[in-house]
Short mmCIF file of C-alpha atoms in Angstrom, two decimals:
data_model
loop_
_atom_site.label_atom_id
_atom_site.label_comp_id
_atom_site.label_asym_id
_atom_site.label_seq_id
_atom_site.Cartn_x
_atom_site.Cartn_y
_atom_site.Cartn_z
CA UNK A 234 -4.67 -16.71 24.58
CA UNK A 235 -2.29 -15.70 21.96
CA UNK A 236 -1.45 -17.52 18.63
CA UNK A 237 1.74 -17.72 17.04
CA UNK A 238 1.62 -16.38 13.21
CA UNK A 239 3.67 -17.17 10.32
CA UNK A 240 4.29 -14.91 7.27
CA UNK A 241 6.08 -12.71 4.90
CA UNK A 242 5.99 -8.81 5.78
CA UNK A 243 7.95 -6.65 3.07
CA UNK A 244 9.92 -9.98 2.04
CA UNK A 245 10.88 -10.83 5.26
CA UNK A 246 9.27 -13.81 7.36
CA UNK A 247 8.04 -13.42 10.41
CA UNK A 248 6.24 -14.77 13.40
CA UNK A 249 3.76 -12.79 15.96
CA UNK A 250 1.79 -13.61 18.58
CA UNK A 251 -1.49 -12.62 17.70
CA UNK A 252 -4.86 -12.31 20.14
CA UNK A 253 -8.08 -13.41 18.59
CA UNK A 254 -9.62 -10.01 18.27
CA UNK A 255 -6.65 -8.42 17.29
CA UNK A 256 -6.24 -6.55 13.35
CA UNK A 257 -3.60 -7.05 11.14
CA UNK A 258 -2.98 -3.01 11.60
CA UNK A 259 -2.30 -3.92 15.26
CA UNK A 260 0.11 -6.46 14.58
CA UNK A 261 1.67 -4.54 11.80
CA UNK A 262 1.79 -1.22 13.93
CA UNK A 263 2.91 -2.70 17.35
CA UNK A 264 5.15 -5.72 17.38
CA UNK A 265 6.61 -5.32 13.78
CA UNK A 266 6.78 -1.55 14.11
CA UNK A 267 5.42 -0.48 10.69
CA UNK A 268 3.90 2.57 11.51
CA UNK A 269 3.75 3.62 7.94
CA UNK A 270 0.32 2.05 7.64
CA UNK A 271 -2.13 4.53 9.10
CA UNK A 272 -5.47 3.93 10.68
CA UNK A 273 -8.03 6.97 10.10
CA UNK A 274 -11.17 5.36 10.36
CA UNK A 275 -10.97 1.77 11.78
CA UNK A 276 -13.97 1.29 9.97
CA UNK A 277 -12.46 0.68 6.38
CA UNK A 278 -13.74 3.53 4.80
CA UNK A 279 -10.92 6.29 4.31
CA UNK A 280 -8.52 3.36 2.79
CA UNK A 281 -5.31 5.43 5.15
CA UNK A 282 -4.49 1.39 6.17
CA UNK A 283 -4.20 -0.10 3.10
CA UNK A 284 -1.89 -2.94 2.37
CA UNK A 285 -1.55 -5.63 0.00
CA UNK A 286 -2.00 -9.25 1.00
CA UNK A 287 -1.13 -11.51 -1.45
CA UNK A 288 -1.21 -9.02 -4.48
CA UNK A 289 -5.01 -7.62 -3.41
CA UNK A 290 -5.59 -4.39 -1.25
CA UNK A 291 -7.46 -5.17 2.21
CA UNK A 292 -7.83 -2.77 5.02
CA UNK A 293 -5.74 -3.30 7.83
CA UNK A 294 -8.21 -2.09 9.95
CA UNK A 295 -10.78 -4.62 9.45
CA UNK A 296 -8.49 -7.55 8.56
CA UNK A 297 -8.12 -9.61 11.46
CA UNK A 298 -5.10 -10.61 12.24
CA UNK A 299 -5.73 -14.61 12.77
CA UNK A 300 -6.10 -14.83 9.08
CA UNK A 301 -2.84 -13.64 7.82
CA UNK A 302 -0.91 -17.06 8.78
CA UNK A 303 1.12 -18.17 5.78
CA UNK A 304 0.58 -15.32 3.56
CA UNK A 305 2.63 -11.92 2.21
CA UNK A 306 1.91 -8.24 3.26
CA UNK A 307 3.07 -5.31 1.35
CA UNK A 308 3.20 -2.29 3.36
CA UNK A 309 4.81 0.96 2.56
CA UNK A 310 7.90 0.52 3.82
CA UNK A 311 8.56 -2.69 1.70
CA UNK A 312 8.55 -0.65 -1.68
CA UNK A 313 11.89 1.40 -1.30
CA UNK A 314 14.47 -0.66 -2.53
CA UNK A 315 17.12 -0.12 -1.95
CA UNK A 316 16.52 1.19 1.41
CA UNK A 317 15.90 4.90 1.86
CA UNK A 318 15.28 5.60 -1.80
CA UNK A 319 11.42 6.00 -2.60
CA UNK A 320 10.02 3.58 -5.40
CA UNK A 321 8.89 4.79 -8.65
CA UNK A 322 5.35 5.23 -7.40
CA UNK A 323 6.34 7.22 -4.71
CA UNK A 324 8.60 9.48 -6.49
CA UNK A 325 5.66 9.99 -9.01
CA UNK A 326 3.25 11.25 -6.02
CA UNK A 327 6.31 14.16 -4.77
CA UNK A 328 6.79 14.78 -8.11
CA UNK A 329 3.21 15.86 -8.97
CA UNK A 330 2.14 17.19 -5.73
CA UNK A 331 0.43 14.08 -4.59
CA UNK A 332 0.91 14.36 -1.26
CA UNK A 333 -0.11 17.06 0.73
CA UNK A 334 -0.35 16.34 4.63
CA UNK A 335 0.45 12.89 3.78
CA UNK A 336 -1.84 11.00 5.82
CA UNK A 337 -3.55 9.24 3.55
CA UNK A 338 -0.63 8.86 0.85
CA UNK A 339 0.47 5.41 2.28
CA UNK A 340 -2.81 3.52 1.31
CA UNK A 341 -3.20 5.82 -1.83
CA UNK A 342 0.23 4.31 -3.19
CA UNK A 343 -0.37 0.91 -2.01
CA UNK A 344 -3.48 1.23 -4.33
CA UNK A 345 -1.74 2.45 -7.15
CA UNK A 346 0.66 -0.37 -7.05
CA UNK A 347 -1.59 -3.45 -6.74
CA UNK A 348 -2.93 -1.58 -9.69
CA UNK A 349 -0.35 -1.13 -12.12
CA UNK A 350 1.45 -4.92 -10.86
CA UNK A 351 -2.22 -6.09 -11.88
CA UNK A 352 -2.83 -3.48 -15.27
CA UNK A 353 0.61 -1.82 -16.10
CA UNK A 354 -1.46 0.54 -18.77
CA UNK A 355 -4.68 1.41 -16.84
CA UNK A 356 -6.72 4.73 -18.27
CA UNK A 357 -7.49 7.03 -15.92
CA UNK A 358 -11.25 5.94 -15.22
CA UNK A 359 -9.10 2.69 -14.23
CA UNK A 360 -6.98 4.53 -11.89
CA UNK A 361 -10.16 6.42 -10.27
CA UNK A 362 -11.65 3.19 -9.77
CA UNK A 363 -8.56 1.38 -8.13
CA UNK A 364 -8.37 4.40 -5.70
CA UNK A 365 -12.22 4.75 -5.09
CA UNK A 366 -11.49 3.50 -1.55
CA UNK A 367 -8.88 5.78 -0.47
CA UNK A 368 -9.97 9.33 0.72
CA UNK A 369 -7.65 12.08 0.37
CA UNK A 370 -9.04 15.27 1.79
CA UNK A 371 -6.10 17.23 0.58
CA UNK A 372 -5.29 16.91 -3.49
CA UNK A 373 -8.51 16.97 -4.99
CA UNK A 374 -7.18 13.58 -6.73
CA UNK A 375 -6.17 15.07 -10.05
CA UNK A 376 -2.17 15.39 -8.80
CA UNK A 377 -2.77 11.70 -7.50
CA UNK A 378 -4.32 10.46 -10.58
CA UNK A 379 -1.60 12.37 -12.60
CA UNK A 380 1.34 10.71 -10.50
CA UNK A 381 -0.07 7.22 -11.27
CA UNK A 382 -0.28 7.59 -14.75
CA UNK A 383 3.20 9.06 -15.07
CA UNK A 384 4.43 6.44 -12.58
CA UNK A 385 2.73 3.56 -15.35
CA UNK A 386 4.47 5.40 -17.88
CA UNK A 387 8.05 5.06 -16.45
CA UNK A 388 7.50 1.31 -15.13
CA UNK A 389 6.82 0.92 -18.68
CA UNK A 390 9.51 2.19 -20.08
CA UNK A 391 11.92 0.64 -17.71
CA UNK A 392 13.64 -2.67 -18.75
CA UNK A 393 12.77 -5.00 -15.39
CA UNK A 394 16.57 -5.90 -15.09
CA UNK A 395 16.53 -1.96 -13.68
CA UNK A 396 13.46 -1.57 -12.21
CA UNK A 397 13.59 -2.91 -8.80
CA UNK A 398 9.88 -2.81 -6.88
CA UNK A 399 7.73 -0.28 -7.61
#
């Protein structure tokens, strides 16, 4: 038996049925449509479905869905703004050649920005450890790490009247 859900996705509310065994990557996948969040493992170890629920990073994958009532998701697709033009974190990674097959860049820049909304000035052992969860099979993480820095750099330097979400 299904239960209707309640909360914000990308700054929009919403509702959902939800079953009781089902993830928040299901919901978020199937009814909503946000295919943007990727599952690699389903065993929260390769980080490809990372979100952010109410500023932390969870993995879709093993979030269940029941326990997103009344709270706000950040997926990929909520940080272009205005639509169709990539955030400053996602410029950064196709400006350093941080993405190379891609699968894993979703998570990898919802990591990056809980980060820098949490620590706008983070070193790079910082930025290692805020992406220890993600895998990336691809990079070799120094591009990544790179595009995050650079990325801090520019939210920094930008007044917030002009910087729009990250």
């Amino acid at each position: 038996m299904s239960e209707i859900l309640g909360f914000v996705v990308n700054g929009r509310s919403v509702e959902v049925a939800v079953l009781p065994h089902q993830r928040l990557i299901d919901v978020l996948r199937g009814p909503l449509g946000l295919t943007g969040t990727k599952e690699g493992c389903g065993e929260g170890e390769c980080g490809a479905c990372t979100v952010i629920v109410d500023g932390r990073t969870v993995n879709a994958c093993l979030f269940p869905a029941l326990e997103i009532a009344g709270r706000e998701v950040v997926t990929i697709e909520g940080l272009a703004d205005p639509p169709g033009e990539l955030s400053t974190i996602q410029q950064a990674f196709v400006d350093h050649g941080a993405i190379q097959c891609g699968f894993c860049s979703p998570g990898m820049i919802l990591s990056a920005k809980a980060l820098l909304d949490a620590h706008p000035d983070p070193d790079d052992g910082a930025i290692r450890e805020a992406l220890m969860g993600n895998l990336c099979r691809c990079t070799g993480y120094v591009q990544i790490v790179d595009a995050v820095r650079h990325a801090a750099t520019r939210l920094r330097d930008t007044e917030p009247s002009e910087g729009g979400p990250r």
